[in-house]
mmCIF file of C-alpha atoms in Angstrom:
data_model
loop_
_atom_site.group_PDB
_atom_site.id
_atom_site.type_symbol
_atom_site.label_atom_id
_atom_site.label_comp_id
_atom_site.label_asym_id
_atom_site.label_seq_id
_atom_site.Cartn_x
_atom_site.Cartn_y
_atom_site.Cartn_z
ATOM 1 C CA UNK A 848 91.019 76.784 119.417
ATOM 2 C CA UNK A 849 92.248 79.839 118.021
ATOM 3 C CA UNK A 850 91.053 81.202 114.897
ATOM 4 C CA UNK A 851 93.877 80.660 113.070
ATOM 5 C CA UNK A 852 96.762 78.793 114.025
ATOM 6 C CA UNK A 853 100.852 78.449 112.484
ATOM 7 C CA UNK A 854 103.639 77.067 114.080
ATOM 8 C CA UNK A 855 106.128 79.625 115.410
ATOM 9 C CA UNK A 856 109.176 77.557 113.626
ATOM 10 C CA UNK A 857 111.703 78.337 112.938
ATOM 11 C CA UNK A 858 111.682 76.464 110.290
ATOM 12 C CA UNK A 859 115.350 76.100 108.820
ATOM 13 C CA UNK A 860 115.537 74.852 105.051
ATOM 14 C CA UNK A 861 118.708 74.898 102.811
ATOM 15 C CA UNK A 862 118.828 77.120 99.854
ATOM 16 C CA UNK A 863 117.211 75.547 96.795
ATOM 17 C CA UNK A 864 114.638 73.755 98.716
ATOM 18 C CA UNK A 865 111.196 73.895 98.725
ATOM 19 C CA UNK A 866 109.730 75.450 101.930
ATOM 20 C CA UNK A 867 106.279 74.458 103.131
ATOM 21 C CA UNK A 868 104.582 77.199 105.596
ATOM 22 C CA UNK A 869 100.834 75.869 107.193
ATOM 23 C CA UNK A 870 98.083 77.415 108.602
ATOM 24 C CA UNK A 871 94.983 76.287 110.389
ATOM 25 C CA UNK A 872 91.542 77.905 110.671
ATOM 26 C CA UNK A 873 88.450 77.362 112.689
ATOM 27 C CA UNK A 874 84.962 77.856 111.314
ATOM 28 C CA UNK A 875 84.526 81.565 112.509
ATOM 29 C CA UNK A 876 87.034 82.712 109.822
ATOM 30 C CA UNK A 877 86.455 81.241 106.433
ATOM 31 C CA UNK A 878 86.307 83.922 103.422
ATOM 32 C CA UNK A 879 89.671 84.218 102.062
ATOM 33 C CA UNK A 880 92.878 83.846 103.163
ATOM 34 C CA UNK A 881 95.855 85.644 103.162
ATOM 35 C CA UNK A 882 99.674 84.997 102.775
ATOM 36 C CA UNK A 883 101.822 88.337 104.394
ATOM 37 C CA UNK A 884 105.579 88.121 104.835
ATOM 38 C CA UNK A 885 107.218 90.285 107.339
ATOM 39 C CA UNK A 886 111.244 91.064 107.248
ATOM 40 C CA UNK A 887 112.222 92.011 110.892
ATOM 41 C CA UNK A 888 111.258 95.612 111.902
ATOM 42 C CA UNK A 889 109.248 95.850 108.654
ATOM 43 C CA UNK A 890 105.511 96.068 107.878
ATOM 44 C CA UNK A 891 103.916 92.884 106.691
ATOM 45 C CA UNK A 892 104.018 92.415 102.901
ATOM 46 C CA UNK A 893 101.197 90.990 100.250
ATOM 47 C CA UNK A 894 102.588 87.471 99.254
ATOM 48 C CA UNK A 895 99.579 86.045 97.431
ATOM 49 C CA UNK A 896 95.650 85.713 98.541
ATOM 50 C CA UNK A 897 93.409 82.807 97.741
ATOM 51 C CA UNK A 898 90.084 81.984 97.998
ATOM 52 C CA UNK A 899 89.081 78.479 96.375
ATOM 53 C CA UNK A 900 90.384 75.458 96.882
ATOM 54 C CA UNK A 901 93.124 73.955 95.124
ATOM 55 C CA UNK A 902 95.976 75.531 94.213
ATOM 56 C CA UNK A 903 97.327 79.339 93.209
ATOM 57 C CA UNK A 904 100.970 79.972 91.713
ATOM 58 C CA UNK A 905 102.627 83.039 91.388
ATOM 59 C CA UNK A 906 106.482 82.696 90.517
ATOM 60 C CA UNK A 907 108.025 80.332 93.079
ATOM 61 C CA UNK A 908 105.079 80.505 95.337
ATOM 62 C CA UNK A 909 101.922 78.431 95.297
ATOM 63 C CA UNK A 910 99.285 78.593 97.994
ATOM 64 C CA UNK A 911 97.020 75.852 98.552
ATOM 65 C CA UNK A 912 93.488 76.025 100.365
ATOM 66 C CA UNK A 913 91.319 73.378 101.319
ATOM 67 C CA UNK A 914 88.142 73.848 102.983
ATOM 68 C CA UNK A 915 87.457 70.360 104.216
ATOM 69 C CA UNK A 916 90.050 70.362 106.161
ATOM 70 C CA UNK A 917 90.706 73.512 107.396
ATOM 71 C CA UNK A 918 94.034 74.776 106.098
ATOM 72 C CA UNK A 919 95.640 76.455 104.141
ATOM 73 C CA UNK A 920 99.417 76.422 102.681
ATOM 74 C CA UNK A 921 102.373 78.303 101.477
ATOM 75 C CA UNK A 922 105.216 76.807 99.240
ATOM 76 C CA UNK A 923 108.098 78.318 98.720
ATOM 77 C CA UNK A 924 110.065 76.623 96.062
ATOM 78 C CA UNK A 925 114.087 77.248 95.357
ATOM 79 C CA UNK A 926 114.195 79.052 98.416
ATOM 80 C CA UNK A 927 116.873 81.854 98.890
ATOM 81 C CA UNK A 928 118.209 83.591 101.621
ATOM 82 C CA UNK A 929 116.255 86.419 101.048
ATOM 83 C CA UNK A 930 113.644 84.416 101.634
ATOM 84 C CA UNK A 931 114.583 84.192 105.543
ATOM 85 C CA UNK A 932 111.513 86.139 107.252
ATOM 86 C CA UNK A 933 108.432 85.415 109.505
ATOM 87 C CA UNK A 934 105.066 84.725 107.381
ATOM 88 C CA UNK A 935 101.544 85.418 108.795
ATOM 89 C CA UNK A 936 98.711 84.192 107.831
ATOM 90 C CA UNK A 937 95.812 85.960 107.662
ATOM 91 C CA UNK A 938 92.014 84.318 107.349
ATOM 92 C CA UNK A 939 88.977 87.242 106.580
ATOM 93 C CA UNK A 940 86.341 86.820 108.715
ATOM 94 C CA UNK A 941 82.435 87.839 108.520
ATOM 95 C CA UNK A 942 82.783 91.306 109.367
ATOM 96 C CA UNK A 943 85.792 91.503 106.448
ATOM 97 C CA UNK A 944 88.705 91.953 109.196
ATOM 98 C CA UNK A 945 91.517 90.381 108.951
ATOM 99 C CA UNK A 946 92.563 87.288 111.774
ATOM 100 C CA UNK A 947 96.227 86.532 111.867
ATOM 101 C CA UNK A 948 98.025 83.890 112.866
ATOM 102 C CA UNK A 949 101.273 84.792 115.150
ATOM 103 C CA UNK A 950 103.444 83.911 111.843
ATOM 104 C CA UNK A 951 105.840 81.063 111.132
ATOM 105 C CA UNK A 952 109.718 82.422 111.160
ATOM 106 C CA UNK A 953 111.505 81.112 107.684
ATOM 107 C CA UNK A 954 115.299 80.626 107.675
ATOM 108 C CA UNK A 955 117.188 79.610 104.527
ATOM 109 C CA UNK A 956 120.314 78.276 105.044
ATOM 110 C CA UNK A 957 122.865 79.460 102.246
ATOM 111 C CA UNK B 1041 101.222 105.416 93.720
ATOM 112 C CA UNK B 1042 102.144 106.412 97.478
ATOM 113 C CA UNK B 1043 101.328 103.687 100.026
ATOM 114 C CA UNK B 1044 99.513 103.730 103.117
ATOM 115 C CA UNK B 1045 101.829 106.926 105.151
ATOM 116 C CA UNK B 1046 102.063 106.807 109.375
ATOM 117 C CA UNK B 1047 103.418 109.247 111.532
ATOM 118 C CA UNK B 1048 105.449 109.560 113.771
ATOM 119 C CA UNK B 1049 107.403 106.656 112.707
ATOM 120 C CA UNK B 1050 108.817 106.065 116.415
ATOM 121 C CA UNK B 1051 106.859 107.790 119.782
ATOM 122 C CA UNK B 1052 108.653 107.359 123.033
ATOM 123 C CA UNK B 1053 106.323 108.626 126.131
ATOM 124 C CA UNK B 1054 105.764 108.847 129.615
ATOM 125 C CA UNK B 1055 103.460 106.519 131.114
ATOM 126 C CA UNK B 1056 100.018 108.567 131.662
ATOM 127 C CA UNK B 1057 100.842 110.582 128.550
ATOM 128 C CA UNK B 1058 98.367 110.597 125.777
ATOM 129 C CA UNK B 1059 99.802 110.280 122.464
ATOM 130 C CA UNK B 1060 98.105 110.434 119.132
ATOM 131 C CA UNK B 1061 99.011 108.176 116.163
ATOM 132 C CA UNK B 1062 98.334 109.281 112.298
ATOM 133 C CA UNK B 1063 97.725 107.365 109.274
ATOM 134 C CA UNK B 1064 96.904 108.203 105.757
ATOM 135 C CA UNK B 1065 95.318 105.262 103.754
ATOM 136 C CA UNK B 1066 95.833 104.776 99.700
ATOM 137 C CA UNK B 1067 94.065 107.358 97.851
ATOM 138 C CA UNK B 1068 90.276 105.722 96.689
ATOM 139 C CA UNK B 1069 90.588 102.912 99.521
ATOM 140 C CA UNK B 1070 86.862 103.301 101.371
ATOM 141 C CA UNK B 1071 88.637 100.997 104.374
ATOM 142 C CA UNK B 1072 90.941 101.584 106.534
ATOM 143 C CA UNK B 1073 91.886 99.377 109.857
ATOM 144 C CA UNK B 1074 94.384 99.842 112.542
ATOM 145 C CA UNK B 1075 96.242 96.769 114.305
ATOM 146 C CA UNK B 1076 98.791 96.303 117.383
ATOM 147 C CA UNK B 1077 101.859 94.196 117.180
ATOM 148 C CA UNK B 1078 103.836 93.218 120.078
ATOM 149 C CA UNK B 1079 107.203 92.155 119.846
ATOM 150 C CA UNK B 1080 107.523 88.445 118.432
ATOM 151 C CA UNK B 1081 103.894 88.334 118.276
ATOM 152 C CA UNK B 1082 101.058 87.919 115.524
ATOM 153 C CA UNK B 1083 98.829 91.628 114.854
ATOM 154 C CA UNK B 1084 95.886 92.148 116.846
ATOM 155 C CA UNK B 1085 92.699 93.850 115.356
ATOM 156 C CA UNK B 1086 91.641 97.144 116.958
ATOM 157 C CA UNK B 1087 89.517 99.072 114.991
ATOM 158 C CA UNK B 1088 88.065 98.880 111.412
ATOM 159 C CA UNK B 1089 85.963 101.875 109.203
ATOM 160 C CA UNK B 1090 84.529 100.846 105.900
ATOM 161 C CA UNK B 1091 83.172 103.814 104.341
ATOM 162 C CA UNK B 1092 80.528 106.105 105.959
ATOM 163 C CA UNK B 1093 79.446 103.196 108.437
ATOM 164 C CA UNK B 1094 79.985 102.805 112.343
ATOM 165 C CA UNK B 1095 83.251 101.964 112.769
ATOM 166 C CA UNK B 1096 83.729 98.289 114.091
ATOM 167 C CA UNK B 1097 85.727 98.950 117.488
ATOM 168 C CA UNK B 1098 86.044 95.383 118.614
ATOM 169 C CA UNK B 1099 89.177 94.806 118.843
ATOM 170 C CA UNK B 1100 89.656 97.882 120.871
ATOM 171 C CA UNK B 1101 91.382 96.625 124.754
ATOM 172 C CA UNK B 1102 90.186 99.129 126.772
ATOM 173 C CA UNK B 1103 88.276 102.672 126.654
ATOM 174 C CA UNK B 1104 91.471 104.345 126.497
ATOM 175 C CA UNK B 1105 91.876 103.645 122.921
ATOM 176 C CA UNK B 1106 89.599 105.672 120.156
ATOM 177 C CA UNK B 1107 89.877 106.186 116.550
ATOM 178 C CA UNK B 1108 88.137 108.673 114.222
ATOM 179 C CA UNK B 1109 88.586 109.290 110.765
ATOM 180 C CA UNK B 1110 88.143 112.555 109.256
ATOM 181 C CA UNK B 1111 86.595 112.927 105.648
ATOM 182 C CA UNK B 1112 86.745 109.198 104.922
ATOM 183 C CA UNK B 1113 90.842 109.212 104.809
ATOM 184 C CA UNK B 1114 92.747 110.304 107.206
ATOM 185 C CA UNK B 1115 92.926 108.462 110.700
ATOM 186 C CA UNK B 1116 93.870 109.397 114.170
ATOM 187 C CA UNK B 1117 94.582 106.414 116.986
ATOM 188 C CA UNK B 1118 94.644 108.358 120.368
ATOM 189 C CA UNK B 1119 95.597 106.221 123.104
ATOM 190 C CA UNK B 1120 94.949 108.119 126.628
ATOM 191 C CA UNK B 1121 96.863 107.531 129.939
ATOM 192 C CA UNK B 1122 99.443 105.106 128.427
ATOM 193 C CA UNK B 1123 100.767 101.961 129.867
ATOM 194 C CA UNK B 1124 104.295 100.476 129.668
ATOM 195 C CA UNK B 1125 101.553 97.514 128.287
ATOM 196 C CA UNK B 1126 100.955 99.393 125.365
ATOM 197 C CA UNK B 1127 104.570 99.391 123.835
ATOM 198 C CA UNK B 1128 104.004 97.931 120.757
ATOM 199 C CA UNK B 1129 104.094 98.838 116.946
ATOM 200 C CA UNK B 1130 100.839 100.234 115.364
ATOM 201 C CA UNK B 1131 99.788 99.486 112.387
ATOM 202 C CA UNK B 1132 97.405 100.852 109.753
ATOM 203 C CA UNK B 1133 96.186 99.226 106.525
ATOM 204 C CA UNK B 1134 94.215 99.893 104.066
ATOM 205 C CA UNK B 1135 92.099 98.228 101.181
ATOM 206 C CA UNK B 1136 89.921 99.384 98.355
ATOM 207 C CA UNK B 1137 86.394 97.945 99.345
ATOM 208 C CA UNK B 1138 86.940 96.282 102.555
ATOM 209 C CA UNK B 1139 83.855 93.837 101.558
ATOM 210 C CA UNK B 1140 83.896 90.697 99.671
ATOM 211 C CA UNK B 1141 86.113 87.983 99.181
ATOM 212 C CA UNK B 1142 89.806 88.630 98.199
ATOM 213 C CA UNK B 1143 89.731 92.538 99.313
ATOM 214 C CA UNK B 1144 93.489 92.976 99.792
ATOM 215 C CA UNK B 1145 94.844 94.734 103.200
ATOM 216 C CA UNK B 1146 98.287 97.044 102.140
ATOM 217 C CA UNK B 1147 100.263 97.765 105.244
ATOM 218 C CA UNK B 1148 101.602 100.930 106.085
ATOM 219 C CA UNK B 1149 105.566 101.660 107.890
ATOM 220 C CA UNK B 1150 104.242 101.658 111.481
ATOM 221 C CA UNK B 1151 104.635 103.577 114.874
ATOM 222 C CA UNK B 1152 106.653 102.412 117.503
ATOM 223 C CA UNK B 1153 105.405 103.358 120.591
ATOM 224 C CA UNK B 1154 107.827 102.745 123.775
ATOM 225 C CA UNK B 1155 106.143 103.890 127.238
ATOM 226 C CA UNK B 1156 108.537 104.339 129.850
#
């Protein structure tokens, strides 16, 4: 199993929907994870970090973590075109480096 | 403030070259990592430093790569007798601690590198 897993998508949503992004994580990564969009030919950007379980908003974003099962979620609600753009997840490890997934590609559909 | 700065922005070299890749973290950030990314693919760890401590090489593929970083800021990926394998971008990130939970990575522009 790899350490953390996403599906490679796309995943095509309409505009105004809510988009749901998921990751998976084994047991070697486990500190805090990490939500990164990347626009094509760009450098990944800071979406939103979380580290307990439950659930953390920030504008039309929530992330949800939960340990027990091993996985950890991005929401996207009233999605926009803009919004069109692979997402990596990103689990910390022991040593405090960063394990990303190979990213879920978003497309909103105006 | 100004973000994590790499140059060049684009390298295109000979296969066999050596070619050296720069990065200069956020001002105050103690960590600073450097990661590969393929086209279409996920970034791969290469090398981490985290202060004045050994520098966790890893994620490093072969003995061609190295890494220093001068001063506890500025870093310098030197990748020696290139492969058409190692096209890829390069990235560098940085993060104010780079220990305990929630220390946040910041992403610099990236270097192509294209080996012909």
């Amino acid at each position: 199993q790899k350490e953390v897993e996403q599906n490679s998508g796309p995943l095509s949503v309409p505009e105004g929907a809510i988009a749901s992004l998921n990751c998976t994580y084994s047991d070697r990564v486990s500190q805090s994870f990490f939500w990164y969009r990347q626009y094509s030919g760009k450098s990944p950007e800071l979406i939103m970090s979380i580290y307990s379980n439950g659930d953390k908003e920030d504008g039309r974003f929530t992330a949800q973590l939960n340990k027990a099962s091993q996985y950890v979620s991005l929401l996207i609600r009233d999605s926009q075109p803009s919004d069109s753009a692979t997402y990596l997840c990103a689990a910390m490890d022991s040593s405090y480096k960063l394990i990303f997934g190979s990213g879920t590609r978003l497309l909103v559909r105006p | 403030g100004a973000g994590v700065s790499q140059s060049p922005s684009n390298k295109v070299t000979e296969k066999g070259k050596d070619v050296e890749l720069r990065c200069d973290p956020i001002s105050g950030h103690t960590a600073l990592y450097w990661y590969r990314q393929s086209l279409g693919q996920g970034l791969e760890f290469l090398i981490y430093f985290q202060g004045n401590s050994a520098p966790d090489k890893s994620g490093l593929p072969s003995d061609r790569f190295s890494a220093e970083r001068t001063g506890g800021s500025v870093s310098t990926l030197t990748i020696q007798r290139t492969q058409q394998e190692d096209s890829a971008v390069y990235l560098c990130a940085s993060s104010f601690g780079g220990t305990g939970a929630g220390d946040t990575q910041y992403f610099g522009p990236g270097t192509r590198l294209t080996v012909l």
